[in-house]
Structure formats: C-alpha cells, structure tokens
C-alpha cells in the first residue's frame, strides 16, 4: 500500500512532475522555487495540449522544513485546448497529487492540518500548527475536518450493528450512535433519536444480520421497519438496568418500611426515654419548615377533594382538568388510586461517618477523645469524608462524656435498596451485606425480591434462554406488581430478550464509544454542530487525493 500523501519523504511533493530550482531563505521561511514538467491535460475534454498561452506564479504553503515555514513557488502554465468540440478554450494546468484547484496549501500540508484538527479541534489545532510553523486559521482547521473523507466507513458492509442513544443535552435532546460491532468502530451518528431516521438509515444497509439495542421501543420499531431481515438482540446491561428500575419501583411502594434499625450497642446503658439526651447530634441538611410542608399538603388535599367531588358529580376527567387547571394525567392517577396520594418522605443520605460509628465508639471508650486523631485513623480505614464531620460526630459524646451509637432512625432510599437487592452476593462488601440484613428486619419483602433478582441475573449468564423463559413465566405469577409488568414486557420482546442470552452480542462497546463522543463534545464546549461532531467521532480516514492515483 502506498503511504498517504502526508508521509511524502521528498523535499517537494510529487517529484515526478515538480523539479526544485533553488531555495531562498527569508527571515522566518524558506521559498522553494520549482517548475512543472508534465503533459498538460484539458480538465474538460481530457485532451493533451502543448500550446502554451501564458504562465503565472502559484504560491502554496507546504510542510515546514527545519522548523521554518515553507512556501512552494511554482510557475504554472495556461494552455489552449485544441480540441474543436471542447467548450473550454484556455485552461490552467493542474497539479495532481500536489494541490487542489484554487488550493493554497499542498495536499500533504492540508492533510496534516486535517489530522491535527480531527484530534484536538479548531482553536487548539490552530495554536499547535502555528507552533509547528504551519500558519492557518481555526476556521480552516475545522473546514478541513469537515471535508469529506475518501473512505466513508458507513459505506462498508456491516454485519453486526450496535445502536444506542447519546445526549445532546441530558433529558432534552438525544442523538443516535451506530457502531460496527465487528470492527469496533463508529459507522454513523444520527442527529435525533427516532424510529423513522433509524429505519431510513437501515434501509441503506440491507446486509445487516444482527442489531444489538437497548429495550427502548424506538430502536426496536426502527429495526423492524428498516431491517426486518435482521435479528434483534436486547442488551444484557440494559436488561439489568430494567431489572434495577423494576426493583426500585417495588421498593418505592414500601419506602415507609425502608428504615434501618439502630446499630446494636452493648455499651449503651441509657434507660428508654432519655435517648434524646444521649443521641448524637448527627449533622443533616436542615428540614423544610414543617408549617410550610403542612400548608402544601393541605392545599394538595383540598385540590384532591375537589377532583373527587367533581368526579362523583359525573364530570369527565377532561372537564375537571379544564375547570381546575390540573394536568389530565394527574387527575387520572389520583382517581385510579382511590385515596389521597401522600408525598414520599424526602430521603436524606446518612453521613458517611456513620459507617464508622462502631470503630469511633470503641476508640472513644478506650480514651481517645482527639477528633483529628480519630479522623486520621478512620481515614486510613477508608473514610472518604471531612474531619469536621468526625468532630461533629463525637461532639455529643464530648458533652455527655459517654459514647453512644446514633439512635436516630436511618432511612434508605428505594434506589439504594434496589442496588443492594440486585447485586450478586460475591460483589457485596461486608458493609453492604450488613446493611442488607438490617433492611430485612423492617422490610422482609426484600428477601423474596433478592431471590427474584438473583435468579434473573443467573438466567442472563446461563448457556441458553431456557432459564430466562422459566424466570419470565414464574415472575408473571409473583406478588409484586412491578415485577409482573416487567415480566410481561419481556414476554412481548421475547425474541430479542432471548437472543441476549443465546448470542454473545451486546452494546458494551457502544457505551465506550458514547464516552468518547461525550469527551469530544465537551472538548468543543458543547458548541460544535452536528456535522463537525460527526466528523470527529467517525474514525479518521485519509482525505481524497485529487488527480490521478500514482
Ligand atoms: Zn478541452
């Protein structure tokens, strides 16, 4: 394979037709005076002509030499086309493999500009190039990056495709990324996340055999429309995410049970009733003022009662929505529920220092009352927080002179509990295992949920989908509504879900490519347009080489 034009090792580009006459040294640059020896060809009809009309001097920026800029000064001829049927009478001779028509840079120099722009972007590229003695503007750098590459990767046949979405702005605009799973390369970006655009893209690639996707219905629909011949595969990681979200939904309904019993403390001898005196002043964010919270609840309750009253008087949901200015969705939810929907209590994460309560208490009782020293000790054991939190933690003990475990009930968020429920036993730390055991005392359902979750995980790593199909059949009959709905959802998408186990494809590498895309997007401060972002995310391929190939 011939080396790319930018790798030319000759002093002047394309020495077959360019001959160096002399070199001039200016203060900051070299001038290479060259002349052209070739048979000029009319660009319109392709006839050779030796009938010179005139000549002119063309100046081209070339690769730097000895750290200084290089200008190529070439005497280029204008010729008469003698082909009587050709509309062109006079033409300028072209410089194949040297420069494009009207180009002011040699091709090998512009290839370097394009490569640097691809790697670092416009303005940083311009600065780096200036240091390398290639003077150019940031606009030129970006224009080169957007230049159409010779080899469009999306034009290559793709067998196994991975698809996922990426965020232009999280929660607002999304785009689509398409990855060739065999080559580990991005093949295209789409500016939106829609079944139509995905299916239109797929129609140009009838060679696709499998499509690995998340379980968002858009890509399933797009694949069905655009590539009905292909096999769809649900991604295992996304299935685990779906499971986790399901568990979270189940636990949200039980959020009032997600209270941790206090850590058992053999040293605490305080009689019941004096707990509040001994309890440690645990730093926590200030509570919302109860009066305001109560007022809000009262207002909400009044509205709820209005909705129920109107509904009982026979008004339609749409009419109630118009009358009270409440979203129809909200009204439907309220009426379905049949009782006033209480707001979930706010979840506050317990401070990290609580996890080291046992150790701190032991050291305190041994006589170490120095907060800085205690901080150093637990930091060595992995405490990630600040010294001030440790000081506040032991301040209560200092007042009473007695170490006691925190008595305040700790809450655990449904999300956190769902993580514990779905995590395999061998991936749990001792701390997490203890936490899980503590949850079970108030919320025994988590034991069953954990069994369900672990069986699902095991089914995903099984040899074939038999176990997964059994799991779905079993889950449809279980007592947890969200799990039942999840199982029915899987059943609907069963061919793709089963393929997640039966085949080895996943969108794991797509996630990696999304990380790369995010890095590039942020490197340009999120201000790049779609074309530029696409040009920098697609793999680099050499620019088209003007003129006949060597
Ligand atoms: Zn001609």
Coordinates of C-alpha atoms and ligand atoms in Angstrom, one line a residue:
X1 CA 0.0 0.0 0.0
X2 CA 1.3 3.4 -0.9
X3 CA 2.0 5.7 2.1
X4 CA -0.5 8.6 2.5
X5 CA 0.4 11.9 0.8
X6 CA 1.2 13.5 4.1
X7 CA 4.0 10.9 4.6
X8 CA 5.8 12.0 1.5
X9 CA 9.6 11.9 2.2
X10 CA 10.6 14.1 -0.7
X11 CA 11.6 17.7 -0.5
X12 CA 8.9 18.7 -2.9
X13 CA 5.5 17.0 -3.3
X14 CA 5.1 14.7 -6.4
X15 CA 8.8 15.0 -7.6
X16 CA 7.7 13.2 -10.8
X17 CA 6.4 16.5 -12.2
X18 CA 7.9 19.1 -9.9
X19 CA 11.6 20.0 -10.0
X20 CA 13.3 22.1 -7.5
X21 CA 15.2 25.1 -9.0
X22 CA 16.5 26.9 -6.0
X23 CA 15.9 27.6 -2.3
X24 CA 15.7 31.1 -0.8
X25 CA 15.9 31.7 2.9
X26 CA 13.9 34.6 4.3
X27 CA 13.9 35.6 7.9
X28 CA 11.2 33.2 9.0
X29 CA 10.6 31.0 6.0
X30 CA 12.0 29.1 3.0
X31 CA 11.0 29.7 -0.5
X32 CA 11.3 26.7 -2.8
X33 CA 11.2 27.8 -6.5
X34 CA 10.0 24.9 -8.6
X35 CA 8.9 24.3 -12.2
X36 CA 6.4 21.9 -13.5
X37 CA 7.2 19.2 -16.2
X38 CA 4.1 17.3 -17.4
X39 CA 1.9 17.0 -20.4
X40 CA -0.9 19.4 -19.6
X41 CA -4.4 17.8 -20.0
X42 CA -7.5 19.8 -20.6
X43 CA -9.7 19.3 -17.5
X44 CA -12.9 19.4 -19.6
X45 CA -12.2 17.1 -22.5
X46 CA -9.1 15.3 -21.4
X47 CA -7.1 16.1 -24.5
X48 CA -3.4 16.9 -24.1
X49 CA -2.2 20.2 -25.3
X50 CA 1.3 21.7 -25.8
X51 CA 0.0 25.1 -27.0
X52 CA 1.1 27.4 -24.2
X53 CA -0.9 30.6 -23.8
X54 CA 0.8 32.2 -20.8
X55 CA 2.1 31.4 -17.4
X56 CA 1.7 32.6 -13.8
X57 CA 3.2 32.0 -10.4
X58 CA 1.3 29.9 -7.8
X59 CA 2.3 30.1 -4.2
X60 CA 1.5 27.1 -2.0
X61 CA 2.0 26.5 1.7
X62 CA 3.9 23.3 2.2
X63 CA 5.1 21.3 5.2
X64 CA 7.7 23.1 7.4
X65 CA 11.3 22.4 7.0
X66 CA 14.0 22.7 9.7
X67 CA 11.3 24.2 11.9
X68 CA 10.6 27.1 9.5
X69 CA 7.6 27.6 7.2
X70 CA 8.0 26.6 3.5
X71 CA 6.4 28.3 0.5
X72 CA 6.4 26.5 -2.8
X73 CA 6.6 28.9 -5.7
X74 CA 5.6 27.2 -8.9
X75 CA 5.5 28.6 -12.4
X76 CA 2.3 27.1 -13.8
X77 CA 1.2 27.4 -17.5
X78 CA -2.1 28.3 -19.1
X79 CA -2.7 26.3 -22.3
X80 CA -5.1 26.4 -25.3
X81 CA -7.3 23.4 -25.8
X82 CA -7.1 22.5 -29.5
X83 CA -10.0 20.1 -29.4
X84 CA -12.5 21.9 -31.6
X85 CA -15.5 20.3 -30.0
X86 CA -14.4 21.3 -26.4
X87 CA -16.2 24.3 -24.9
X88 CA -13.0 25.2 -22.9
X89 CA -10.6 27.4 -24.9
X90 CA -7.9 28.1 -22.3
X91 CA -7.1 26.1 -19.2
X92 CA -4.6 26.2 -16.4
X93 CA -2.6 23.1 -15.9
X94 CA -3.5 21.0 -12.8
X95 CA -1.0 19.9 -10.2
X96 CA -2.1 16.3 -9.5
X97 CA -1.1 15.0 -6.0
X98 CA 0.4 18.4 -5.2
X99 CA -2.6 20.7 -4.7
X100 CA -6.3 21.1 -5.5
X101 CA -7.6 23.6 -7.9
X102 CA -7.5 27.0 -6.2
X103 CA -5.9 25.3 -3.2
X104 CA -3.4 27.5 -1.2
X105 CA -1.9 24.6 0.6
X106 CA -0.2 21.5 -0.7
X107 CA -2.2 18.4 -0.2
X108 CA 0.3 16.9 2.2
X109 CA 0.2 20.1 4.4
X110 CA -3.6 20.2 4.4
X111 CA -3.7 16.5 5.4
X112 CA -1.6 17.4 8.5
X113 CA -4.0 20.3 9.2
X114 CA -7.0 17.9 9.0
X115 CA -5.4 15.3 11.2
X116 CA -4.5 17.8 13.9
X117 CA -8.0 19.3 13.7
X118 CA -9.5 15.9 14.0
X119 CA -7.5 15.1 17.1
X120 CA -7.6 18.3 19.0
X121 CA -10.3 20.6 17.4
X122 CA -10.2 24.0 15.8
X123 CA -8.6 26.6 18.0
X124 CA -6.2 24.3 19.9
X125 CA -5.3 22.8 16.4
X126 CA -4.6 26.3 15.1
X127 CA -2.3 27.1 18.0
X128 CA -0.4 23.8 17.7
X129 CA 0.0 24.2 14.0
X130 CA 1.3 27.8 14.5
X131 CA 4.0 26.4 16.8
X132 CA 4.8 23.8 14.1
X133 CA 5.2 26.7 11.6
X134 CA 2.0 26.0 9.6
X135 CA 0.1 29.3 9.8
X136 CA -3.6 28.8 9.4
X137 CA -6.9 29.9 10.9
X138 CA -9.1 27.9 13.3
X139 CA -11.9 28.1 10.6
X140 CA -9.6 26.5 8.1
X141 CA -8.7 23.7 10.5
X142 CA -12.4 23.0 11.1
X143 CA -13.2 23.2 7.4
X144 CA -10.6 20.6 6.8
X145 CA -12.0 18.3 9.5
X146 CA -15.5 18.6 7.9
X147 CA -14.0 17.7 4.5
X148 CA -15.5 14.5 3.1
X149 CA -13.1 11.6 3.7
X150 CA -12.1 9.4 0.8
X151 CA -13.4 6.3 2.5
X152 CA -16.8 6.6 4.1
X153 CA -16.9 3.8 6.7
X154 CA -20.7 3.7 6.6
X155 CA -20.3 2.6 3.0
X156 CA -18.5 -0.6 4.1
X157 CA -20.7 -3.6 4.6
X158 CA -21.8 -4.1 8.2
X159 CA -22.9 -7.4 9.7
X160 CA -23.4 -6.8 13.4
X161 CA -24.6 -3.4 14.4
X162 CA -24.9 -1.8 17.8
X163 CA -27.2 1.1 18.4
X164 CA -27.8 3.4 21.4
X165 CA -28.7 7.0 22.2
X166 CA -26.5 9.8 23.4
X167 CA -27.5 13.1 24.9
X168 CA -27.0 16.5 23.2
X169 CA -28.5 17.9 26.4
X170 CA -29.4 15.4 29.0
X171 CA -33.1 14.9 29.4
X172 CA -33.8 17.1 26.4
X173 CA -32.2 16.3 23.1
X174 CA -30.8 12.9 22.1
X175 CA -29.0 11.6 19.1
X176 CA -28.2 8.1 17.9
X177 CA -24.9 6.4 17.6
X178 CA -24.3 3.4 15.3
X179 CA -21.3 1.1 15.8
X180 CA -19.9 -1.7 13.7
X181 CA -19.5 -4.4 16.4
X182 CA -17.1 -6.5 14.3
X183 CA -14.7 -3.6 13.7
X184 CA -15.3 -1.8 17.0
X185 CA -15.9 1.4 15.0
X186 CA -18.5 4.1 14.9
X187 CA -20.2 3.9 11.5
X188 CA -22.5 6.8 11.8
X189 CA -24.2 9.4 14.0
X190 CA -27.8 10.4 13.6
X191 CA -28.9 13.9 14.9
X192 CA -32.0 12.5 16.5
X193 CA -33.5 9.5 18.3
X194 CA -36.4 8.4 16.2
X195 CA -37.6 5.1 14.7
X196 CA -38.0 6.9 11.3
X197 CA -34.5 8.1 10.9
X198 CA -33.0 4.8 12.2
X199 CA -35.1 2.8 9.8
X200 CA -34.2 5.1 6.9
X201 CA -30.5 4.5 7.7
X202 CA -31.0 0.8 8.0
X203 CA -32.6 0.6 4.6
X204 CA -29.3 1.6 3.1
X205 CA -27.7 -1.4 4.7
X206 CA -29.6 -4.5 3.8
X207 CA -26.5 -6.6 4.6
X208 CA -27.0 -6.2 8.4
X209 CA -27.5 -9.5 10.2
X210 CA -28.0 -8.6 13.8
X211 CA -28.9 -5.4 15.7
X212 CA -27.9 -5.1 19.3
X213 CA -30.1 -2.4 21.0
X214 CA -31.5 -1.2 24.3
X215 CA -35.1 -2.0 25.3
X216 CA -36.4 1.4 24.4
X217 CA -39.2 0.7 21.9
X218 CA -37.9 3.3 19.3
X219 CA -35.0 1.3 18.1
X220 CA -37.0 -1.9 18.1
X221 CA -39.6 -0.3 15.9
X222 CA -36.9 1.3 13.7
X223 CA -35.2 -2.1 13.2
X224 CA -38.5 -3.8 12.4
X225 CA -39.3 -1.2 9.7
X226 CA -35.8 -0.7 8.3
X227 CA -34.2 -4.2 8.6
X228 CA -36.9 -6.8 9.0
X229 CA -34.4 -9.4 7.9
X230 CA -32.1 -8.8 10.9
X231 CA -32.2 -10.5 14.3
X232 CA -32.7 -8.0 17.1
X233 CA -30.8 -8.5 20.4
X234 CA -31.7 -6.8 23.7
X235 CA -28.6 -5.7 25.5
X236 CA -27.8 -7.6 28.8
X237 CA -26.6 -4.5 30.6
X238 CA -29.8 -2.6 29.7
X239 CA -31.8 -5.7 30.9
X240 CA -30.0 -5.4 34.3
X241 CA -30.9 -1.7 34.4
X242 CA -34.5 -2.5 33.7
X243 CA -34.4 -5.1 36.5
X244 CA -32.9 -2.5 38.9
X245 CA -35.6 0.1 37.9
X246 CA -38.3 -2.6 38.5
X247 CA -37.0 -3.3 41.9
X248 CA -36.8 0.4 42.7
X249 CA -40.5 0.7 41.8
X250 CA -41.4 -2.2 44.1
X251 CA -39.4 -0.7 46.9
X252 CA -40.8 2.8 46.4
X253 CA -44.2 1.3 47.3
X254 CA -42.5 0.1 50.5
X255 CA -40.5 3.2 51.2
X256 CA -42.0 3.6 54.6
X257 CA -40.5 0.3 55.6
X258 CA -37.1 1.2 54.4
X259 CA -36.0 2.3 57.9
X260 CA -32.8 0.9 59.4
X261 CA -32.9 -0.3 63.0
X262 CA -30.2 1.4 65.1
X263 CA -26.9 -0.5 65.4
X264 CA -26.9 -2.7 68.5
X265 CA -24.7 -1.2 71.1
X266 CA -23.8 -3.3 74.2
X267 CA -22.2 -0.3 75.9
X268 CA -25.3 1.9 75.8
X269 CA -26.9 1.7 79.2
X270 CA -29.2 4.6 78.8
X271 CA -32.7 3.8 80.0
X272 CA -35.5 4.3 77.5
X273 CA -36.9 7.8 77.4
X274 CA -33.5 9.5 77.8
X275 CA -32.5 8.7 74.2
X276 CA -32.8 12.2 73.0
X277 CA -30.4 13.5 75.6
X278 CA -27.7 11.0 74.6
X279 CA -28.3 10.9 70.9
X280 CA -25.5 12.3 68.9
X281 CA -26.1 15.5 67.1
X282 CA -25.9 14.0 63.6
X283 CA -25.3 16.6 61.0
X284 CA -28.1 16.6 58.4
X285 CA -29.4 19.1 56.0
X286 CA -32.0 21.4 57.6
X287 CA -35.5 20.1 57.4
X288 CA -38.1 22.0 55.5
X289 CA -40.1 24.1 57.9
X290 CA -43.0 21.8 58.9
X291 CA -45.6 24.5 58.7
X292 CA -44.9 25.1 55.0
X293 CA -44.8 21.4 54.3
X294 CA -48.2 21.1 56.1
X295 CA -49.6 24.0 54.2
X296 CA -48.6 22.5 50.9
X297 CA -50.1 19.2 51.9
X298 CA -53.3 21.0 52.9
X299 CA -53.5 22.7 49.5
X300 CA -52.9 19.5 47.7
X301 CA -55.5 17.7 49.8
X302 CA -58.1 20.4 49.0
X303 CA -57.5 20.0 45.3
X304 CA -57.7 16.3 45.6
X305 CA -61.0 16.5 47.3
X306 CA -62.3 18.9 44.6
X307 CA -61.3 16.5 42.0
X308 CA -63.0 13.6 43.7
X309 CA -66.2 15.7 44.3
X310 CA -66.3 16.8 40.6
X311 CA -65.7 13.2 39.5
X312 CA -68.5 11.9 41.7
X313 CA -70.9 14.5 40.3
X314 CA -70.3 12.9 36.9
X315 CA -67.8 15.3 35.3
X316 CA -65.3 13.8 32.8
X317 CA -61.6 13.9 33.5
X318 CA -61.1 16.4 30.7
X319 CA -63.8 18.7 32.2
X320 CA -62.2 18.5 35.6
X321 CA -58.8 19.3 34.1
X322 CA -60.1 22.4 32.4
X323 CA -62.1 23.5 35.5
X324 CA -59.2 23.2 38.0
X325 CA -56.2 23.7 35.7
X326 CA -54.7 20.3 36.7
X327 CA -53.0 18.0 34.2
X328 CA -55.3 15.2 33.0
X329 CA -52.6 12.7 33.8
X330 CA -52.5 13.8 37.4
X331 CA -56.3 13.6 37.7
X332 CA -56.3 10.1 36.2
X333 CA -53.6 9.0 38.6
X334 CA -55.4 10.4 41.6
X335 CA -58.7 8.9 40.7
X336 CA -57.2 5.5 40.0
X337 CA -55.5 5.4 43.3
X338 CA -58.8 5.8 45.2
X339 CA -57.1 7.6 48.2
X340 CA -55.2 10.8 48.8
X341 CA -51.7 10.3 47.4
X342 CA -49.3 11.2 50.1
X343 CA -45.9 12.6 49.1
X344 CA -43.0 10.3 49.7
X345 CA -40.9 11.4 52.6
X346 CA -37.7 13.1 51.5
X347 CA -34.7 10.8 51.6
X348 CA -31.6 12.1 53.3
X349 CA -28.4 10.2 52.8
X350 CA -26.8 9.3 56.2
X351 CA -23.4 10.9 56.6
X352 CA -20.5 8.6 55.7
X353 CA -19.1 8.9 59.2
X354 CA -22.0 6.8 60.5
X355 CA -20.5 3.8 58.8
X356 CA -17.5 4.1 61.2
X357 CA -19.7 4.5 64.3
X358 CA -18.6 1.2 65.8
X359 CA -14.9 1.9 65.5
X360 CA -15.2 5.5 66.7
X361 CA -17.2 4.4 69.7
X362 CA -14.6 1.7 70.6
X363 CA -11.7 4.2 70.3
X364 CA -13.6 6.8 72.3
X365 CA -14.2 4.3 75.1
X366 CA -10.5 3.4 75.0
X367 CA -9.8 7.1 75.8
X368 CA -9.0 8.6 72.5
X369 CA -11.0 11.9 72.5
X370 CA -9.0 13.7 69.9
X371 CA -11.2 14.3 66.8
X372 CA -8.2 14.9 64.5
X373 CA -6.6 11.6 65.6
X374 CA -9.9 9.7 65.2
X375 CA -10.2 11.3 61.7
X376 CA -6.7 10.1 60.7
X377 CA -7.5 6.6 62.0
X378 CA -10.8 6.2 60.1
X379 CA -9.4 7.8 57.1
X380 CA -6.8 5.0 57.0
X381 CA -9.7 2.6 57.1
X382 CA -11.3 4.2 54.0
X383 CA -13.4 7.1 55.4
X384 CA -13.8 9.5 52.4
X385 CA -15.3 12.5 54.2
X386 CA -14.1 15.6 56.1
X387 CA -12.5 16.0 59.5
X388 CA -15.3 18.4 60.5
X389 CA -17.9 15.6 60.2
X390 CA -15.9 13.4 62.6
X391 CA -15.6 16.3 65.1
X392 CA -19.4 16.9 64.9
X393 CA -20.0 13.2 65.3
X394 CA -18.1 13.0 68.6
X395 CA -19.2 16.4 69.9
X396 CA -22.2 14.9 71.5
X397 CA -20.1 12.3 73.3
X398 CA -17.8 15.1 74.5
X399 CA -20.8 16.9 76.0
X400 CA -22.2 13.9 77.8
X401 CA -18.8 12.2 78.3
X402 CA -20.3 9.0 77.0
X403 CA -20.0 7.3 73.7
X404 CA -23.3 6.0 72.2
X405 CA -24.4 4.9 68.8
X406 CA -26.6 7.2 66.8
X407 CA -30.1 6.5 67.8
X408 CA -31.9 8.4 65.1
X409 CA -33.6 6.1 62.6
X410 CA -31.8 6.0 59.3
X411 CA -33.7 5.8 56.1
X412 CA -32.5 4.2 53.0
X413 CA -33.7 5.3 49.6
X414 CA -35.5 2.8 47.3
X415 CA -32.8 3.4 44.7
X416 CA -30.1 2.4 47.2
X417 CA -32.1 -0.6 48.4
X418 CA -32.7 -1.7 44.8
X419 CA -28.9 -1.7 44.2
X420 CA -28.4 -4.0 47.2
X421 CA -31.3 -6.2 46.1
X422 CA -29.9 -6.7 42.6
X423 CA -26.2 -7.1 43.5
X424 CA -24.8 -10.6 43.4
X425 CA -23.5 -11.9 46.8
X426 CA -19.9 -12.1 45.6
X427 CA -19.9 -8.5 44.6
X428 CA -21.2 -7.2 48.0
X429 CA -18.8 -5.8 50.5
X430 CA -19.3 -6.8 54.2
X431 CA -20.7 -3.4 54.9
X432 CA -23.3 -3.8 52.1
X433 CA -24.2 -7.2 53.4
X434 CA -24.8 -5.9 56.9
X435 CA -26.9 -3.1 55.5
X436 CA -29.0 -5.5 53.6
X437 CA -29.5 -7.7 56.7
X438 CA -30.7 -4.6 58.6
X439 CA -33.2 -3.7 55.9
X440 CA -34.7 -7.2 56.1
X441 CA -35.9 -6.6 59.7
X442 CA -38.3 -3.9 58.7
X443 CA -39.0 -4.9 55.1
X444 CA -38.9 -8.7 54.8
X445 CA -40.1 -8.5 51.2
X446 CA -36.6 -7.6 50.1
X447 CA -35.5 -11.3 50.7
X448 CA -38.0 -12.5 48.1
X449 CA -37.1 -9.6 45.8
X450 CA -33.5 -10.5 46.1
X451 CA -34.2 -14.1 45.2
X452 CA -36.1 -13.0 42.1
X453 CA -33.3 -10.5 41.1
X454 CA -30.5 -13.0 41.5
X455 CA -32.4 -15.7 39.6
X456 CA -32.8 -13.2 36.8
X457 CA -29.1 -12.4 36.8
X458 CA -28.2 -16.1 36.8
X459 CA -30.6 -16.6 33.8
X460 CA -28.8 -13.9 31.9
X461 CA -25.5 -15.7 32.2
X462 CA -26.9 -19.1 31.5
X463 CA -25.9 -21.1 28.4
X464 CA -29.2 -20.6 26.7
X465 CA -32.5 -18.8 27.2
X466 CA -34.4 -21.7 28.8
X467 CA -33.8 -20.5 32.3
X468 CA -34.8 -16.9 31.3
X469 CA -38.1 -18.1 29.8
X470 CA -38.8 -20.0 33.0
X471 CA -38.0 -16.9 35.0
X472 CA -40.5 -14.8 33.0
X473 CA -43.2 -17.5 33.4
X474 CA -42.6 -17.5 37.2
X475 CA -42.4 -13.7 37.6
X476 CA -45.7 -13.3 35.9
X477 CA -47.3 -15.0 38.8
X478 CA -45.4 -13.3 41.6
X479 CA -46.9 -10.9 44.2
X480 CA -45.0 -7.8 43.1
X481 CA -46.9 -5.7 40.6
X482 CA -43.9 -4.0 39.0
X483 CA -42.1 -7.4 38.6
X484 CA -45.2 -8.8 36.9
X485 CA -45.3 -5.8 34.5
X486 CA -41.6 -6.2 33.8
X487 CA -42.1 -9.9 33.0
X488 CA -45.0 -9.2 30.6
X489 CA -42.8 -6.5 28.9
X490 CA -40.0 -9.1 28.5
X491 CA -42.5 -11.6 27.1
X492 CA -43.6 -9.1 24.5
X493 CA -40.0 -8.6 23.3
X494 CA -39.1 -12.2 23.9
X495 CA -37.1 -12.9 20.7
X496 CA -34.7 -10.1 21.3
X497 CA -34.6 -10.8 25.1
X498 CA -33.8 -14.5 24.5
X499 CA -31.2 -13.5 21.9
X500 CA -29.4 -11.6 24.7
X501 CA -28.6 -14.9 26.3
X502 CA -28.4 -17.1 23.2
X503 CA -25.9 -14.8 21.3
X504 CA -22.7 -13.2 22.5
X505 CA -23.5 -9.7 21.2
X506 CA -24.0 -6.7 23.5
X507 CA -23.8 -2.9 23.2
X508 CA -21.0 -2.8 25.7
X509 CA -18.6 -1.2 23.2
X510 CA -21.3 1.2 22.2
X511 CA -21.2 2.6 25.7
X512 CA -17.5 3.1 25.4
X513 CA -17.9 4.9 22.1
X514 CA -20.5 7.2 23.8
X515 CA -18.0 8.1 26.4
X516 CA -15.6 9.0 23.6
X517 CA -18.3 11.1 21.9
X518 CA -19.0 12.9 25.2
X519 CA -15.4 13.8 25.6
X520 CA -15.1 15.2 22.1
X521 CA -18.4 17.1 22.6
X522 CA -17.2 18.7 25.8
X523 CA -13.7 19.4 24.4
X524 CA -15.5 21.7 22.0
X525 CA -17.5 23.2 24.9
X526 CA -20.7 21.6 23.5
X527 CA -20.8 24.2 20.8
X528 CA -20.0 22.0 17.8
X529 CA -22.7 21.5 15.2
X530 CA -23.7 18.0 14.2
X531 CA -21.5 17.8 11.1
X532 CA -18.4 18.7 13.0
X533 CA -19.2 16.4 15.8
X534 CA -19.9 13.6 13.4
X535 CA -16.6 14.2 11.5
X536 CA -14.6 14.0 14.8
X537 CA -16.4 11.0 16.2
X538 CA -16.2 8.9 13.0
X539 CA -12.8 7.2 12.6
X540 CA -10.1 9.2 10.8
X541 CA -9.6 8.2 7.2
X542 CA -7.3 10.0 4.7
X543 CA -8.8 12.8 2.6
X544 CA -9.5 12.2 -1.1
X545 CA -6.4 12.6 -3.2
X546 CA -7.0 14.9 -6.1
X547 CA -5.8 13.9 -9.5
X548 CA -4.8 10.5 -10.9
X549 CA -3.5 8.0 -8.4
X550 CA 0.2 7.3 -8.5
Ligands
LIG1 ZN1 -10.7 20.7 -23.8

